[in-house]
Coordinates of C-alpha atoms in Angstrom, one line a residue:
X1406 CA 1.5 4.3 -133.7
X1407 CA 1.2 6.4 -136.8
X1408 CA 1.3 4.8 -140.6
X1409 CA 3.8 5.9 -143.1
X1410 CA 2.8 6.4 -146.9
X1411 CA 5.1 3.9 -147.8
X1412 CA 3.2 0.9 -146.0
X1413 CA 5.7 1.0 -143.1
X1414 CA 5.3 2.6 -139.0
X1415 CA 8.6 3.4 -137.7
X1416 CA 9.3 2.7 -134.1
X1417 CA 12.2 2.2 -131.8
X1418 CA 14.4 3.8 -134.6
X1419 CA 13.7 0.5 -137.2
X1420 CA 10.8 0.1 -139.9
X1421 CA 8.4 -2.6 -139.6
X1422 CA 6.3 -3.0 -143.6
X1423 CA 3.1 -3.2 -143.3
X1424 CA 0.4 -5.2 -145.8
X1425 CA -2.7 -5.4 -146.3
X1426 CA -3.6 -2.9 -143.1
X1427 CA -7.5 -3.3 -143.9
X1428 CA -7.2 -6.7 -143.5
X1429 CA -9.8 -8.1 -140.9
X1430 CA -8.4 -10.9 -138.6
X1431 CA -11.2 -11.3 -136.4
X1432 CA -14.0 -10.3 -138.3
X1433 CA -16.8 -10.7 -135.6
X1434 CA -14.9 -8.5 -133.3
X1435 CA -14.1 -5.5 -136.1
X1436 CA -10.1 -5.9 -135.5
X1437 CA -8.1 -5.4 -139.0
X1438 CA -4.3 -6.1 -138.9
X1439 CA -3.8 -2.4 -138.6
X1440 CA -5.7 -2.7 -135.2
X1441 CA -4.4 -5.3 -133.9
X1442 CA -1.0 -3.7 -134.6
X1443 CA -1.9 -0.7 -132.2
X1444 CA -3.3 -3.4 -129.9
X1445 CA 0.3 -5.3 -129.8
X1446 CA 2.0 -2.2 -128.9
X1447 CA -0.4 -1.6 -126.4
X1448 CA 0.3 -5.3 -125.0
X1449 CA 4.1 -4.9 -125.5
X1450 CA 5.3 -4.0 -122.1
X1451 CA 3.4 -7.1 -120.6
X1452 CA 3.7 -10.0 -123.6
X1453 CA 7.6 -9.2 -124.2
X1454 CA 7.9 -9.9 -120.5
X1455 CA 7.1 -13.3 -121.0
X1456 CA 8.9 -13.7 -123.9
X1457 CA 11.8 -12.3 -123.9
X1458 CA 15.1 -14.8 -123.7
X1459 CA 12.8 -17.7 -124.6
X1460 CA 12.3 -19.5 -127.9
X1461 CA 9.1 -18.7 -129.5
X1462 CA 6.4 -20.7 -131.1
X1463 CA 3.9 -18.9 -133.0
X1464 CA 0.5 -19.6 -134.6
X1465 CA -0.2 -17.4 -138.4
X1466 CA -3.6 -17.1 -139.8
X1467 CA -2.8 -15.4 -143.3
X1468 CA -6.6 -15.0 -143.8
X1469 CA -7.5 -14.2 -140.0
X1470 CA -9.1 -16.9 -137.8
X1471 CA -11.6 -18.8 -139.8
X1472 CA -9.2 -19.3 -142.7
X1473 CA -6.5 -22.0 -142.7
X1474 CA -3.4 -21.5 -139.9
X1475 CA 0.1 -23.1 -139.2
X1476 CA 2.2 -23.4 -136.5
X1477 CA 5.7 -21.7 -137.1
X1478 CA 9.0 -22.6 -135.0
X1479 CA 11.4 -21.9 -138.1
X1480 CA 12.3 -18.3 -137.9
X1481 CA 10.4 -17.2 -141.6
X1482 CA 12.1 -15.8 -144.0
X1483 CA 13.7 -13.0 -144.6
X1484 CA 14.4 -11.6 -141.7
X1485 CA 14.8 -8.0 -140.4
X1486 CA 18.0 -6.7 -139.3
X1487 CA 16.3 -6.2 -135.5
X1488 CA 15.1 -10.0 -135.3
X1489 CA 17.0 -11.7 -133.2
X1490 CA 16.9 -15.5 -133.4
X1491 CA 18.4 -18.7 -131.3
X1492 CA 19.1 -22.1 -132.5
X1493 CA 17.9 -25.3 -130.4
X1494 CA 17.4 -28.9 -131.8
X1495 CA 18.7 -27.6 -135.1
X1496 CA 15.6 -24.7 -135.0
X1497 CA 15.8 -21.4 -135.9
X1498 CA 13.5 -19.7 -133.7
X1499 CA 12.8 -16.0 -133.1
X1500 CA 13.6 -14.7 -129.6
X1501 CA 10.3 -12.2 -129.4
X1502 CA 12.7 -9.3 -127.2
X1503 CA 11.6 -6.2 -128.5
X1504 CA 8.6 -4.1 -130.1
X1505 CA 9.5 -4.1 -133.5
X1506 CA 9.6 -8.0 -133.4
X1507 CA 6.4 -8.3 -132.2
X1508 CA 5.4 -5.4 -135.2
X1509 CA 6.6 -7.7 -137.5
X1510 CA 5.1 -10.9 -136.6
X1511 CA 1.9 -9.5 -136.3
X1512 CA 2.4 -8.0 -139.8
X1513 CA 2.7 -12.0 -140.7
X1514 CA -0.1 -12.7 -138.9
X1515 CA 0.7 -14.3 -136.3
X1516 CA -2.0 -14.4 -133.0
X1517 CA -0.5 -16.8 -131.0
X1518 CA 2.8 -16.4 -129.1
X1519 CA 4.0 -19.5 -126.9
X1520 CA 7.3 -19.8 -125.6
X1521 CA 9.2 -21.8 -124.0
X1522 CA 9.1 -22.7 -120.4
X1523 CA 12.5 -21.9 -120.2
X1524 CA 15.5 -19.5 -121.0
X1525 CA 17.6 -20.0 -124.4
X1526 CA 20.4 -22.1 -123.3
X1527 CA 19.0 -23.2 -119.8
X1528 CA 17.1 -26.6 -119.2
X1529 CA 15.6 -25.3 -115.9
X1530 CA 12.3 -24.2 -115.7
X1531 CA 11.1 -20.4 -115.7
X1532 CA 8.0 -20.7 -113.3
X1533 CA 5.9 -23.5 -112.8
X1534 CA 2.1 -23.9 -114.2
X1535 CA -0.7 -25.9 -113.8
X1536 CA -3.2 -26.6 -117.0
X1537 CA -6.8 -27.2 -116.3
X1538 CA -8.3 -28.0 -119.4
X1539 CA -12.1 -28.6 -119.9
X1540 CA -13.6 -31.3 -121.6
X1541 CA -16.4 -29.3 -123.0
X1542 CA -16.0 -26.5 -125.0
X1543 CA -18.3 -24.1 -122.9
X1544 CA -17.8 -25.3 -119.0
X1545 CA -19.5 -23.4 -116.2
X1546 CA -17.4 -25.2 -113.6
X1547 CA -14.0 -24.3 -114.7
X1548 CA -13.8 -21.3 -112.5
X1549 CA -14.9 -23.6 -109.5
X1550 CA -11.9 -25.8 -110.6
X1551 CA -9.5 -23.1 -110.7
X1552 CA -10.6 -22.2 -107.0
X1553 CA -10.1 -25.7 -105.6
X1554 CA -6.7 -25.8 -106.8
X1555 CA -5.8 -22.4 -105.9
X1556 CA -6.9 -23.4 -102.4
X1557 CA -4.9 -26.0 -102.0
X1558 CA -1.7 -24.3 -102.7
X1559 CA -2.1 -21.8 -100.6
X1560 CA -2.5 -24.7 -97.8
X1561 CA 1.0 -25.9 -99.1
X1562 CA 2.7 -22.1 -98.5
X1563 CA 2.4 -21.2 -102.3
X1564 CA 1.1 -18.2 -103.8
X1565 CA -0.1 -18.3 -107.4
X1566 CA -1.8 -16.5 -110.3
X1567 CA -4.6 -17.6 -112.3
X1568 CA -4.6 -16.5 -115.6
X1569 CA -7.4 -17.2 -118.7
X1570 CA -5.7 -19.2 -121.4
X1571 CA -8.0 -16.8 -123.7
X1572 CA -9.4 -20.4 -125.1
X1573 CA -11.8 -22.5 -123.0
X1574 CA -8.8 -23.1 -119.9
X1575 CA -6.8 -21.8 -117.4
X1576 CA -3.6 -22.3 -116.1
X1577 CA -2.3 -21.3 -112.6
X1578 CA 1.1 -19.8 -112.3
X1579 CA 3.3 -20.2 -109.7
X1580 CA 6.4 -17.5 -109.5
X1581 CA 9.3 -20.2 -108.1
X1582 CA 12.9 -19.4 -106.9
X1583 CA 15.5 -20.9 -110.0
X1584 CA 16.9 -24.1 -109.6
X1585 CA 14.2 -26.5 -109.5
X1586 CA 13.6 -29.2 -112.3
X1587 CA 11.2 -29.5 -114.3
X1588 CA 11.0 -33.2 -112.7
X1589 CA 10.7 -31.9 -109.5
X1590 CA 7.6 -29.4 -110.1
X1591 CA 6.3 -32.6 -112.3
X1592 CA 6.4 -34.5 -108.6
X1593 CA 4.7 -31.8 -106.9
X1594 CA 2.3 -30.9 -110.0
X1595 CA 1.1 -34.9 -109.8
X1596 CA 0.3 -34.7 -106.4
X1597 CA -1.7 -32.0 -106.3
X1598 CA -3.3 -33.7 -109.6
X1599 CA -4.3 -36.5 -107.1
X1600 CA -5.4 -34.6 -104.1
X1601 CA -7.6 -33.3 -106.2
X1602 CA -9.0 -36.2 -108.4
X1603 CA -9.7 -37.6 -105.1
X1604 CA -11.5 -35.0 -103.5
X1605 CA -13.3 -33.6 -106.4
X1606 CA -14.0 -37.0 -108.3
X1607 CA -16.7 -35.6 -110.4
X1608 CA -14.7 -32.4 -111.5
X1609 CA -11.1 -33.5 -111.8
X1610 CA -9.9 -36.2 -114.2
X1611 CA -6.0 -36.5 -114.7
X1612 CA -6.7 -39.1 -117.7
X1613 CA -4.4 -37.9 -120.3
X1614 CA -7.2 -39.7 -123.5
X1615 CA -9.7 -37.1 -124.1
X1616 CA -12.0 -39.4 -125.2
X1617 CA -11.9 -41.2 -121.5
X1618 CA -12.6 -37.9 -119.5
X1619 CA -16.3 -37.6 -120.2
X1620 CA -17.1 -33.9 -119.1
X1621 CA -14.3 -33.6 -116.4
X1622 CA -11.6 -31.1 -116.1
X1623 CA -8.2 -32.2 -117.0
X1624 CA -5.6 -31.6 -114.4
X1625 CA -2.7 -31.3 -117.2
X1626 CA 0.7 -31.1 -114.8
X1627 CA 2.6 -33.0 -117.4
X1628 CA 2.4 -30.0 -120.3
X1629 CA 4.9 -28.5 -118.0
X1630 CA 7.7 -29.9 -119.7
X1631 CA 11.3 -29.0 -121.7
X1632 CA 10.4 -28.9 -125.0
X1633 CA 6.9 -28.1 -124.2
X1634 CA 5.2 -24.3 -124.6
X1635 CA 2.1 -22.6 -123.3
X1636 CA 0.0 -19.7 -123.9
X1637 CA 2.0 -16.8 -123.3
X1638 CA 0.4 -14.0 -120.7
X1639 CA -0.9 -11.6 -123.0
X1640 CA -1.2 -13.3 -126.3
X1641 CA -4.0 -12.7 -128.3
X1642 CA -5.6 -15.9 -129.0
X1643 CA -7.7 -17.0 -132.4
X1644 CA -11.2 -16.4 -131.4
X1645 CA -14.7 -14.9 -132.1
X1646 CA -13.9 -12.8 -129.1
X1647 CA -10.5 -11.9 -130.2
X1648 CA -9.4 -12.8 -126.2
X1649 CA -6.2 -12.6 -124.5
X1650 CA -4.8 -14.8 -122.4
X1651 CA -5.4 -12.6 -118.9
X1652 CA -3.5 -13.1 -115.2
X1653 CA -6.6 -12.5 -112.7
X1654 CA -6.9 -11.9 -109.1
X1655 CA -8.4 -15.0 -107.1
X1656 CA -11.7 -12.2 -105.9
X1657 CA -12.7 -12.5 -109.6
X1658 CA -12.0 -16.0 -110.6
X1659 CA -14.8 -16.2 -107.6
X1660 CA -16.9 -14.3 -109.4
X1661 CA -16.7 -17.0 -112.4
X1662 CA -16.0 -14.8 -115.4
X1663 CA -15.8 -15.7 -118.9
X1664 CA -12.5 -16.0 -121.0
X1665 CA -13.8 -13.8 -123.7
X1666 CA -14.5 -11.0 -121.3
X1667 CA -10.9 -10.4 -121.6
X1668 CA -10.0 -9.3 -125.5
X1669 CA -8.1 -7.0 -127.2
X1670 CA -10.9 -3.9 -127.3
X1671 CA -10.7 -4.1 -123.3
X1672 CA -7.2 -5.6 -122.5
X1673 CA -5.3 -1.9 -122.4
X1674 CA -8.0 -0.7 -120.0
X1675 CA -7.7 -3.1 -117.5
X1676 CA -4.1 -3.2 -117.6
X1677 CA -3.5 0.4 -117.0
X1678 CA -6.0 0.1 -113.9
X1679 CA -4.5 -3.6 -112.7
X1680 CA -1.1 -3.5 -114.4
X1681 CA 0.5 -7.0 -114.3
X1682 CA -1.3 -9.2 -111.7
X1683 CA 1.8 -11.5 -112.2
X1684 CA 4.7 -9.1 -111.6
X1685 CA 3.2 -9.0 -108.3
X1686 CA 4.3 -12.0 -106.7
X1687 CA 7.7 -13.0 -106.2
X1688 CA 9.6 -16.1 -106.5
X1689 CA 9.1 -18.9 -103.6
X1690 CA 10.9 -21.8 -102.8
X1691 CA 9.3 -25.2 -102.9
X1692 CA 12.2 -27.2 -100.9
X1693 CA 10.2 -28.1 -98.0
X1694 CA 7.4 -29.7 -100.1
X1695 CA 9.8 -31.6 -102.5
X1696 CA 11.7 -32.7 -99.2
X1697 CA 8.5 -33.9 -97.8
X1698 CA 7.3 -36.1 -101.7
X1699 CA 10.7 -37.3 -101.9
X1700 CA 10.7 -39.0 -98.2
X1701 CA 10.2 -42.3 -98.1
X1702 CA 5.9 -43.1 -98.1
X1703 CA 5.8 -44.5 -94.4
X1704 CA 8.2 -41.2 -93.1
X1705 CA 5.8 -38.6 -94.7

């Protein structure tokens, strides 16, 4: 992804500007906004995957990731002629569907894309995902959590992904067949939430007050919501590490690696040796286990 002279890269037949090219974003990890750039197109086939057809929520850090940040939903001002946007709740948001999008956001800045959990114009649920979010900002045991759960789907017939939220968490995805509610995974995602509270009382919490956790592991199954977003798979995130939000196989969440092994300076690697651990697994039906949660509790 070559410069122009006239602070511009052209790609996909548009011009994206670029400012301020020197400009260091994550200064521990070396990455100036004309790396990270090259980093995005090197994350594009994967993060536009997850984006595309969604409406878009994104995090800017003008002054990189120590300096102040804002969450933006309203699609900025003005806009390129390739931007395509979607209104919803009287919101303009982008719809993040194509490279020079993502060239341009980055250009503003922005690190963190989370979009919806489902498609523009649809109320029904893309895939479903479990949050496990620590209670401490460094927690050995967070891999160990993500096993347990992991386990316990499979004993219910579903296959899942892990993936590094590129923070301190991990969610766990789970590819499902369209037509279930986001009610109806919220069903499911509380009982799992209680098996293991139950079984795992000292790791598990599902106490929605932080300050009433202590140093357990939230089991968050109500952030899967309408009108709720996530970390995309993919994003960048705003850390020292300058860590992306990474789909892993279940071998090495045994292994009990570190979000911020996962970053921009490695990310291309690993996906041209692993490609995209998500892509892998198709959509399943969970019919039989809502049929069995919605039965009456002394037929079950």
């Amino acid at each position: 992804m070559a410069r122009s002279i006239k602070g511009s890269i052209s790609i996909e037949g548009e011009e994206v500007a670029v400012s301020n090219p020197d400009k260091l974003l994550w200064p521990e990890a070396g990455i100036t906004k004309l790396v990270y750039l090259q980093k995005l197109a090197e994350l594009s086939p994967y993060l536009l995957r997850y984006c595309r057809n969604r409406l878009l929520t994104t995090i800017r850090y003008p002054g990189g990731i120590h300096g102040k940040f804002f969450y933006q939903k309203n699609a900025p001002e003005p806009l390129p002629p390739f931007v395509r946007t979607a209104v919803h709740e009287s919101i303009r948001y982008v719809v993040l569907d194509n490279l020079p999008t993502l060239l341009w956001l980055g250009n503003l800045a922005a690190i963190e894309f989370h979009p919806s959990l489902h498609y523009i114009g649809d109320e029904l649920p893309c895939e479903w995902m479990i949050d496990l979010d620590p209670s401490l900002e460094e927690e050995p045991r967070i891999m160990e959590a993500v096993s347990y759960v992991g386990e316990i789907l499979t004993s219910l017939g579903l296959s899942s992904v892990p993936k590094t939220s590129g923070a301190t968490g991990v969610q766990i995805i789970v590819p499902i067949q369209y037509g279930v509610t986001f009610d109806e995974l919220r069903l499911i995602g509380h009982f799992v939430a209680r098996y293991v509270t139950e079984k795992y009382p000292r790791l598990f919490t599902i106490e929605r007050l932080k300050k009433d956790r202590g140093d357990k592991i939230y089991f968050d199954y109500l952030q899967h919501y309408g009108g709720k977003t996530l970390a995309a798979p993919y994003t960048p995130r705003a850390r020292q590490a300058a860590s992306v939000s990474t789909p892993l196989t279940w071998e090495e969440v045994r292994r009990s690696p570190s979000p911020s092994d996962y970053h921009l300076l490695n990310i291309g690697a690993r996906l041209k040796e692993r490609g995209d651990l998500l892509a892998a697994v198709p959509p399943q039906s969970v019919e039989m286990i809502l049929r069995h949660l919605q039965q009456p509790a002394g037929k079950r």
